[in-house]
mmCIF file of the C-alpha atoms, coordinates in Angstrom:
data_MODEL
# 
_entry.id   MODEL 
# 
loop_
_atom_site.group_PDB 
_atom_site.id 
_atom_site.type_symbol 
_atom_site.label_atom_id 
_atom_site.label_alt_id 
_atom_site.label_comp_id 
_atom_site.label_asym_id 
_atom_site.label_entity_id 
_atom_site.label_seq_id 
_atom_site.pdbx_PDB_ins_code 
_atom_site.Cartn_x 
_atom_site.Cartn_y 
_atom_site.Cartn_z 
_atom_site.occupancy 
_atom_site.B_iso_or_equiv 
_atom_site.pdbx_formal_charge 
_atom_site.auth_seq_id 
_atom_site.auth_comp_id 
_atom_site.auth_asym_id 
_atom_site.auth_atom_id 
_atom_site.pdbx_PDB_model_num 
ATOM 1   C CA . UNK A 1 1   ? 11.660 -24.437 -30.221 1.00 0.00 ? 1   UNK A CA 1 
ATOM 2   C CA . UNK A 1 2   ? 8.487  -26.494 -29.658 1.00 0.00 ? 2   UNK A CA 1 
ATOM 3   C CA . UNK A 1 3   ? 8.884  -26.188 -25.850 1.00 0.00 ? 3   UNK A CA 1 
ATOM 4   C CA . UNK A 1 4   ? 11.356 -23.040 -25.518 1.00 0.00 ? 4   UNK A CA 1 
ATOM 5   C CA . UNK A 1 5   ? 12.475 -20.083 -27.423 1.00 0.00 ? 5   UNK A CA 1 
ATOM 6   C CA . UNK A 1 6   ? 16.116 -19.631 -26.013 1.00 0.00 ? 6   UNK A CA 1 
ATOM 7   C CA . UNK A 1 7   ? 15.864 -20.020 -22.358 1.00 0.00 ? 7   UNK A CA 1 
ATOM 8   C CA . UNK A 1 8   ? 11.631 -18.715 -22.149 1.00 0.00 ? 8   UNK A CA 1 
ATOM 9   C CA . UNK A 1 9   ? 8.901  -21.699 -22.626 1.00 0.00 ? 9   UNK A CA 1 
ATOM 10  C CA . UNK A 1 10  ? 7.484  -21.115 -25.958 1.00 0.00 ? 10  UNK A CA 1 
ATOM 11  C CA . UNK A 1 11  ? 5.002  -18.739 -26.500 1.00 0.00 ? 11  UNK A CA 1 
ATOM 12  C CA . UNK A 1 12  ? 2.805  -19.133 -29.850 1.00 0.00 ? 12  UNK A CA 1 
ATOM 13  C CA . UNK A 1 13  ? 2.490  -16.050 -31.400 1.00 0.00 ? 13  UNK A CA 1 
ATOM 14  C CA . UNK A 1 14  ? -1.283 -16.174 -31.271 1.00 0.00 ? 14  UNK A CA 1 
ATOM 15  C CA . UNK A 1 15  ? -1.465 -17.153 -27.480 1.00 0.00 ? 15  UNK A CA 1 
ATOM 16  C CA . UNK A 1 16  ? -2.159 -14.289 -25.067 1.00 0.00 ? 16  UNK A CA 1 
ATOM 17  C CA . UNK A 1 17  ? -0.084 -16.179 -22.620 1.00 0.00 ? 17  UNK A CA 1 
ATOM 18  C CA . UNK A 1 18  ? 2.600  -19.141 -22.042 1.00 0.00 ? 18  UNK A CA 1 
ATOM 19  C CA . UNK A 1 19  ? 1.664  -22.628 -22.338 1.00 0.00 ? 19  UNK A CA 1 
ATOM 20  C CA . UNK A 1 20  ? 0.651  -24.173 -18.996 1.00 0.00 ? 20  UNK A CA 1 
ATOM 21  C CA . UNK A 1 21  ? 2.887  -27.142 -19.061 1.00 0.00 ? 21  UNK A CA 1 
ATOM 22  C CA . UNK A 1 22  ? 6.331  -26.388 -19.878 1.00 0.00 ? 22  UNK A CA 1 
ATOM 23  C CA . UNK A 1 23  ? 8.705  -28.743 -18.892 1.00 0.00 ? 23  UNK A CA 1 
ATOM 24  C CA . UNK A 1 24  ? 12.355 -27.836 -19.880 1.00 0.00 ? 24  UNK A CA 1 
ATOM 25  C CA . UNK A 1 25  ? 13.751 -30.658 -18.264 1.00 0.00 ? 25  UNK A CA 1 
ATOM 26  C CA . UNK A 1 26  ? 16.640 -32.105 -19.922 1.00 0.00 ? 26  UNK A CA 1 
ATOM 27  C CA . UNK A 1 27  ? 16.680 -29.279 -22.802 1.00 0.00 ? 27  UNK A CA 1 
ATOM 28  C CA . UNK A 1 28  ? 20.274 -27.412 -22.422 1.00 0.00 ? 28  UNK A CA 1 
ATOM 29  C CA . UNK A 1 29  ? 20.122 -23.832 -22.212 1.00 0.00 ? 29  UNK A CA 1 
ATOM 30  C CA . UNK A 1 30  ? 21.679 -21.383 -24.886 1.00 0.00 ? 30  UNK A CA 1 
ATOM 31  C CA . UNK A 1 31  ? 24.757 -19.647 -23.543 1.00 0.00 ? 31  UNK A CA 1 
ATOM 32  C CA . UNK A 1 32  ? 24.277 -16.756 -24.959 1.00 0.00 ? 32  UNK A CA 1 
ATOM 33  C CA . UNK A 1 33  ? 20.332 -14.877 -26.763 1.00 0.00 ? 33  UNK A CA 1 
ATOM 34  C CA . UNK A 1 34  ? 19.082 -11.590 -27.556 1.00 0.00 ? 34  UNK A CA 1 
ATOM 35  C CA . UNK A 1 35  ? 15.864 -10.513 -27.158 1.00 0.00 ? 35  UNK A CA 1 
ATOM 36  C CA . UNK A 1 36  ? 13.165 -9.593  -30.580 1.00 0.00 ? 36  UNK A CA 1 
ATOM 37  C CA . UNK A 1 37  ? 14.574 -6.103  -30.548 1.00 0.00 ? 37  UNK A CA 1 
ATOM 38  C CA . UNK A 1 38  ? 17.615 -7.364  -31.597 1.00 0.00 ? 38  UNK A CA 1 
ATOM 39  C CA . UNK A 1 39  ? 16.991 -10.198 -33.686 1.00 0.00 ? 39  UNK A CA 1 
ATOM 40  C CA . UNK A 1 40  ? 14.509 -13.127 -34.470 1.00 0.00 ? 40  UNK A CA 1 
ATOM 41  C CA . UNK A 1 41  ? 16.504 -16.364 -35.445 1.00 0.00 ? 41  UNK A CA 1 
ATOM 42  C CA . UNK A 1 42  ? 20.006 -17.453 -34.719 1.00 0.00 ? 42  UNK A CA 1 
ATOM 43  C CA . UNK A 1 43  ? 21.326 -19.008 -37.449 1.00 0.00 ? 43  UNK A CA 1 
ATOM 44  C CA . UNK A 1 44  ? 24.651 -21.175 -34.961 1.00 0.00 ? 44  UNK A CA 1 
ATOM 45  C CA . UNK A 1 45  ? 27.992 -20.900 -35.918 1.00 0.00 ? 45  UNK A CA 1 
ATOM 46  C CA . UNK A 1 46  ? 31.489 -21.997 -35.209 1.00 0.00 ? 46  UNK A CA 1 
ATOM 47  C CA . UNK A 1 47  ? 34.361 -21.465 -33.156 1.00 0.00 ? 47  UNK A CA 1 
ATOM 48  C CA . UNK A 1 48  ? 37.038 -19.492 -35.589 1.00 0.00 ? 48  UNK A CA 1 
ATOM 49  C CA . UNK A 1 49  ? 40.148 -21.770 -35.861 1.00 0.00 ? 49  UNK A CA 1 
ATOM 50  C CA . UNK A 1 50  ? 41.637 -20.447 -39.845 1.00 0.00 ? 50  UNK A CA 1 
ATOM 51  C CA . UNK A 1 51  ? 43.847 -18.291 -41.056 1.00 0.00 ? 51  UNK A CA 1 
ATOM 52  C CA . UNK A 1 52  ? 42.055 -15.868 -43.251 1.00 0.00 ? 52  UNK A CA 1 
ATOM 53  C CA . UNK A 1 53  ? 40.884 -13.712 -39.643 1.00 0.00 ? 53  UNK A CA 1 
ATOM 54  C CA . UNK A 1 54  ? 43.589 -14.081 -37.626 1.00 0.00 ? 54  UNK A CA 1 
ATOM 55  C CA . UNK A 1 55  ? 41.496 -11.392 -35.295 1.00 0.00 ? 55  UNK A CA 1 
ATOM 56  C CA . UNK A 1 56  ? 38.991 -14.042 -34.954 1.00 0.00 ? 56  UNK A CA 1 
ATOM 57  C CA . UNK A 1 57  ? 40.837 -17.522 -33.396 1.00 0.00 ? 57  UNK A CA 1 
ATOM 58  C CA . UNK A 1 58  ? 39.321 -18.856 -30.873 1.00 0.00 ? 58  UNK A CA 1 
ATOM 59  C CA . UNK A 1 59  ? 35.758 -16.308 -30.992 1.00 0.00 ? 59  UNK A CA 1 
ATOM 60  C CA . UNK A 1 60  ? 32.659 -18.128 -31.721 1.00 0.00 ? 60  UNK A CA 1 
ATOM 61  C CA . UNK A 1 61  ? 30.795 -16.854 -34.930 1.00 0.00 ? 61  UNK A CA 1 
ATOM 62  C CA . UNK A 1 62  ? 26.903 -16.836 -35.957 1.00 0.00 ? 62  UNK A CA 1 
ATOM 63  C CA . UNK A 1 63  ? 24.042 -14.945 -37.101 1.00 0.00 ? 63  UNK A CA 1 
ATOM 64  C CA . UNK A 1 64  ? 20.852 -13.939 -37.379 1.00 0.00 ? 64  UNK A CA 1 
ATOM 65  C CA . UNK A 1 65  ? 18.407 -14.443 -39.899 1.00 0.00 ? 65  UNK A CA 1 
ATOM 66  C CA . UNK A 1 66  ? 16.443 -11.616 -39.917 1.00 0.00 ? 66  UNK A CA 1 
ATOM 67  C CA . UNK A 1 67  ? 18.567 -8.802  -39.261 1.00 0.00 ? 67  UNK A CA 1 
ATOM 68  C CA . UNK A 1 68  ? 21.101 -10.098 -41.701 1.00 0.00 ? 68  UNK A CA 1 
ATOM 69  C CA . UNK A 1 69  ? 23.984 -9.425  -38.584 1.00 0.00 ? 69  UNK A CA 1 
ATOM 70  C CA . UNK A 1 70  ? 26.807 -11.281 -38.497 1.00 0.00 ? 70  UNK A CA 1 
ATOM 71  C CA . UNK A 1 71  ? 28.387 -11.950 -34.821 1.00 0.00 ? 71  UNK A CA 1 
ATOM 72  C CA . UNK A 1 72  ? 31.088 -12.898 -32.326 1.00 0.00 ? 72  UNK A CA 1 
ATOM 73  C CA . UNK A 1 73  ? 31.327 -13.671 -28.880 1.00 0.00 ? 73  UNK A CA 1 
ATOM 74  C CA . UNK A 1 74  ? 34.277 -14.998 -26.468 1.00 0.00 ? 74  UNK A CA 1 
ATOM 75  C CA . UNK A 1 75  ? 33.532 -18.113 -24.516 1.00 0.00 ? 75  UNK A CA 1 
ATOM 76  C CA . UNK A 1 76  ? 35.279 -17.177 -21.306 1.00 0.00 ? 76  UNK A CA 1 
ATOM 77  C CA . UNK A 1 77  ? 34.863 -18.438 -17.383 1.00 0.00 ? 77  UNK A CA 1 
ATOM 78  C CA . UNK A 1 78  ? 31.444 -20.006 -18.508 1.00 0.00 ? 78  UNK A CA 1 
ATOM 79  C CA . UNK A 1 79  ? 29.845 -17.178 -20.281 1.00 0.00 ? 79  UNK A CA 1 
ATOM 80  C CA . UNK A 1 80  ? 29.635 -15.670 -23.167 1.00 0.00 ? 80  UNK A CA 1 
ATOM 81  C CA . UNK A 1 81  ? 31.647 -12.347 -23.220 1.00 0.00 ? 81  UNK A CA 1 
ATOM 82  C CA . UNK A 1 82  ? 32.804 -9.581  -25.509 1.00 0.00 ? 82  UNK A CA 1 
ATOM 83  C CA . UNK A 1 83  ? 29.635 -9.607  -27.983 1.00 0.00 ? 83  UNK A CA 1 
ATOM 84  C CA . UNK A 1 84  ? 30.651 -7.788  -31.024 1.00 0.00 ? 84  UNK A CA 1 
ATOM 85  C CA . UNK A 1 85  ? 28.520 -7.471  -34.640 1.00 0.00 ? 85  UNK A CA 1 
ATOM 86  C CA . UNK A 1 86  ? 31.231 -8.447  -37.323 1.00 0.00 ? 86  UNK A CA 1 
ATOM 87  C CA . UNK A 1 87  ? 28.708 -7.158  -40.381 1.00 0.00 ? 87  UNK A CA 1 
ATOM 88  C CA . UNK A 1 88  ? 29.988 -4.213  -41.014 1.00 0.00 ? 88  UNK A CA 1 
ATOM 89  C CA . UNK A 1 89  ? 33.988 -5.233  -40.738 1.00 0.00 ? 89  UNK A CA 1 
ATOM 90  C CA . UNK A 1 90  ? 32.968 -7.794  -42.875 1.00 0.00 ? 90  UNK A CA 1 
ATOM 91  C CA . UNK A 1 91  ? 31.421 -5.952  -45.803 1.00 0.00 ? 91  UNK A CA 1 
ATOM 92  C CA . UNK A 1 92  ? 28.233 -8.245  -45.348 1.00 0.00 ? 92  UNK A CA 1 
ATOM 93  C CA . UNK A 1 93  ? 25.600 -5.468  -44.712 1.00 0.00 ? 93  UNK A CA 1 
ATOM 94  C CA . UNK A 1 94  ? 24.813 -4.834  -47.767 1.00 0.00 ? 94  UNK A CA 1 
ATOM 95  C CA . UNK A 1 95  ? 25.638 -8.337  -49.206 1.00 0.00 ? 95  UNK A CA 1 
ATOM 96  C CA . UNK A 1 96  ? 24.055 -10.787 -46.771 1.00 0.00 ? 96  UNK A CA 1 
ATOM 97  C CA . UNK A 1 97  ? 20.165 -11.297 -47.690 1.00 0.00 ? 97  UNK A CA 1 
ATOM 98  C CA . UNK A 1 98  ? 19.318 -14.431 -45.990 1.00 0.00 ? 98  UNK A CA 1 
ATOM 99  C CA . UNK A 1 99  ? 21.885 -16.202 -43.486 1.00 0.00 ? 99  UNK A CA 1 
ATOM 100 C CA . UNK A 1 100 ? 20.967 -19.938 -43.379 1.00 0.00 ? 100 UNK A CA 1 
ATOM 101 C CA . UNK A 1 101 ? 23.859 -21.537 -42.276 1.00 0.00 ? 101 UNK A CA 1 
ATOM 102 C CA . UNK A 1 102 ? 27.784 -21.758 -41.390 1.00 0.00 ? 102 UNK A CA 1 
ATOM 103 C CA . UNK A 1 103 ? 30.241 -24.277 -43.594 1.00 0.00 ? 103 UNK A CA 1 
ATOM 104 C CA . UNK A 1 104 ? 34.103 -24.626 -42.128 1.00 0.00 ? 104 UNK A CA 1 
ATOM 105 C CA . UNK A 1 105 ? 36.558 -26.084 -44.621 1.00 0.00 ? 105 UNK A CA 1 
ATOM 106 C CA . UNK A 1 106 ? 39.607 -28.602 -43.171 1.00 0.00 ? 106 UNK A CA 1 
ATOM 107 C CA . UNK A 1 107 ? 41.911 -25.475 -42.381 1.00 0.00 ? 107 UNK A CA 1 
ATOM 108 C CA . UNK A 1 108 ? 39.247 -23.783 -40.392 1.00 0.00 ? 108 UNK A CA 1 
ATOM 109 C CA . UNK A 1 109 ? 37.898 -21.049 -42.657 1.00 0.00 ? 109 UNK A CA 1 
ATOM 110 C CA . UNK A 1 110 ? 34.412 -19.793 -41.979 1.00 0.00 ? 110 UNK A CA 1 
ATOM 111 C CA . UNK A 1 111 ? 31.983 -19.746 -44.611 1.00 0.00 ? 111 UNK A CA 1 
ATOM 112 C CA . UNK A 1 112 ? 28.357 -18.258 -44.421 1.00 0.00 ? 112 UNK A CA 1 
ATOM 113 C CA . UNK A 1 113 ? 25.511 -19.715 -46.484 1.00 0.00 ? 113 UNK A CA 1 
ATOM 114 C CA . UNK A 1 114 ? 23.285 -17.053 -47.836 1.00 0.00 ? 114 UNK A CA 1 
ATOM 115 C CA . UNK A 1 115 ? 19.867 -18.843 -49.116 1.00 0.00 ? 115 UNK A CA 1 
ATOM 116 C CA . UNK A 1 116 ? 19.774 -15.875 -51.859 1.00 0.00 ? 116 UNK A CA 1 
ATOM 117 C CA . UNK A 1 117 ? 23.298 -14.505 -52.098 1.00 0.00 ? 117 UNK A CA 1 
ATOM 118 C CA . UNK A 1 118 ? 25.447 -17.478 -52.059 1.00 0.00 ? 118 UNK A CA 1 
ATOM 119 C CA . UNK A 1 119 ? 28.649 -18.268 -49.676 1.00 0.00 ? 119 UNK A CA 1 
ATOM 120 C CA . UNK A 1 120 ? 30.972 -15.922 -48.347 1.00 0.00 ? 120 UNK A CA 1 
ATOM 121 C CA . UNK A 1 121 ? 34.296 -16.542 -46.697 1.00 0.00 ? 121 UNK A CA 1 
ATOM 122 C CA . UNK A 1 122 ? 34.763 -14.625 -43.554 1.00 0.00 ? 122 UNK A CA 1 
ATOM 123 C CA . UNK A 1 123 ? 38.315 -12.986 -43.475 1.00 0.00 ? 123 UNK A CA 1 
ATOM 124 C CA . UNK A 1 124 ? 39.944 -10.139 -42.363 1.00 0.00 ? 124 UNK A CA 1 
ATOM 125 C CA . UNK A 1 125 ? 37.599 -8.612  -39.764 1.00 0.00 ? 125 UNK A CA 1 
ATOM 126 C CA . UNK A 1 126 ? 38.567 -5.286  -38.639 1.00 0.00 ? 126 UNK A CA 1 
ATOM 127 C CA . UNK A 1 127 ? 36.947 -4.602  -34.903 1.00 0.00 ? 127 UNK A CA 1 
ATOM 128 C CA . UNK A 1 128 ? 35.154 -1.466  -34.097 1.00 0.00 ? 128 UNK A CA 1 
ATOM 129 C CA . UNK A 1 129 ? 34.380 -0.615  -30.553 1.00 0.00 ? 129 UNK A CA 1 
ATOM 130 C CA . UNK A 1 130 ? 31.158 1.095   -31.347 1.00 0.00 ? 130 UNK A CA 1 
ATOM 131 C CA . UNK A 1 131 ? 29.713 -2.337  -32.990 1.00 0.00 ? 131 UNK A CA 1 
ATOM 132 C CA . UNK A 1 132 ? 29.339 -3.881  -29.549 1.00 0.00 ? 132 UNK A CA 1 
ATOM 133 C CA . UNK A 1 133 ? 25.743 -5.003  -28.369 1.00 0.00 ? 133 UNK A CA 1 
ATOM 134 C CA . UNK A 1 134 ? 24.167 -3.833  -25.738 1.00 0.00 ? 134 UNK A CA 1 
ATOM 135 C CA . UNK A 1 135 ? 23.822 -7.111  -23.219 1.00 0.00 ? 135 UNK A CA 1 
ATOM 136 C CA . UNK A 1 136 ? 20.717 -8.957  -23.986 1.00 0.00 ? 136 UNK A CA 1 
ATOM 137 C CA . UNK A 1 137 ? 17.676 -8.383  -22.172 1.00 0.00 ? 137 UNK A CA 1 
# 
């Protein structure tokens, strides 16, 4: 984050303007970011692989720090498609405070670390269509 903030050179939030030297050689790009509206810090994930969400094999699952959001995408042709916000299906929205991390145990259950609520087990994710995020920006 030093040089870039997802795919932008970083901009220090008491600049007026972007550095004048950033190189982003040999830095890999994210496949997949959100602009400030939507969030502030992605908190990376795993692809699902257990049992407890069958709906979820084979999605890749993070979140985001500040807006306490749990989501998915599908890594498909190169790109990441069919961005969905699992919080809600998950129950988390009102019990995620502070989403630090992801754990994965050896059968491929999801776990999310919560710096002040703990760790949850994600399972059984219903899908709504109206939980979909706009593309980023």
């Amino acid at each position: 984050w030093r040089i870039a903030e997802g795919s932008q050179c970083f901009v220090a939030p008491w600049a007026d303007e972007p550095r004048p030297m950033c190189d982003m050689s040999g830095l890999q790009s994210p496949v997949f970011e959100f602009g400030r509206d939507t969030g502030c810090s992605v908190i990376g994930g795993y692809a699902y692989r257990g049992p407890s969400a069958p709906s979820l094999v084979g999605r890749y699952v993070f979140a985001d720090h500040c807006s306490r959001r749990v989501l998915s995408f599908v890594w498909e042709d190169g790109e990441a498609t069919d961005v969905v916000d699992l919080t809600d299906a998950l129950g988390a929205q009102d019990r995620l405070q502070s989403p630090s991390s992801f754990g994965e145990d050896l059968a491929g259950n999801l776990y999310v670390v919560d710096l002040l609520a703990g760790v949850f087990i994600i399972e059984n994710p219903a899908f709504r269509t109206d939980a979909t995020l706009p593309p980023a920006p």
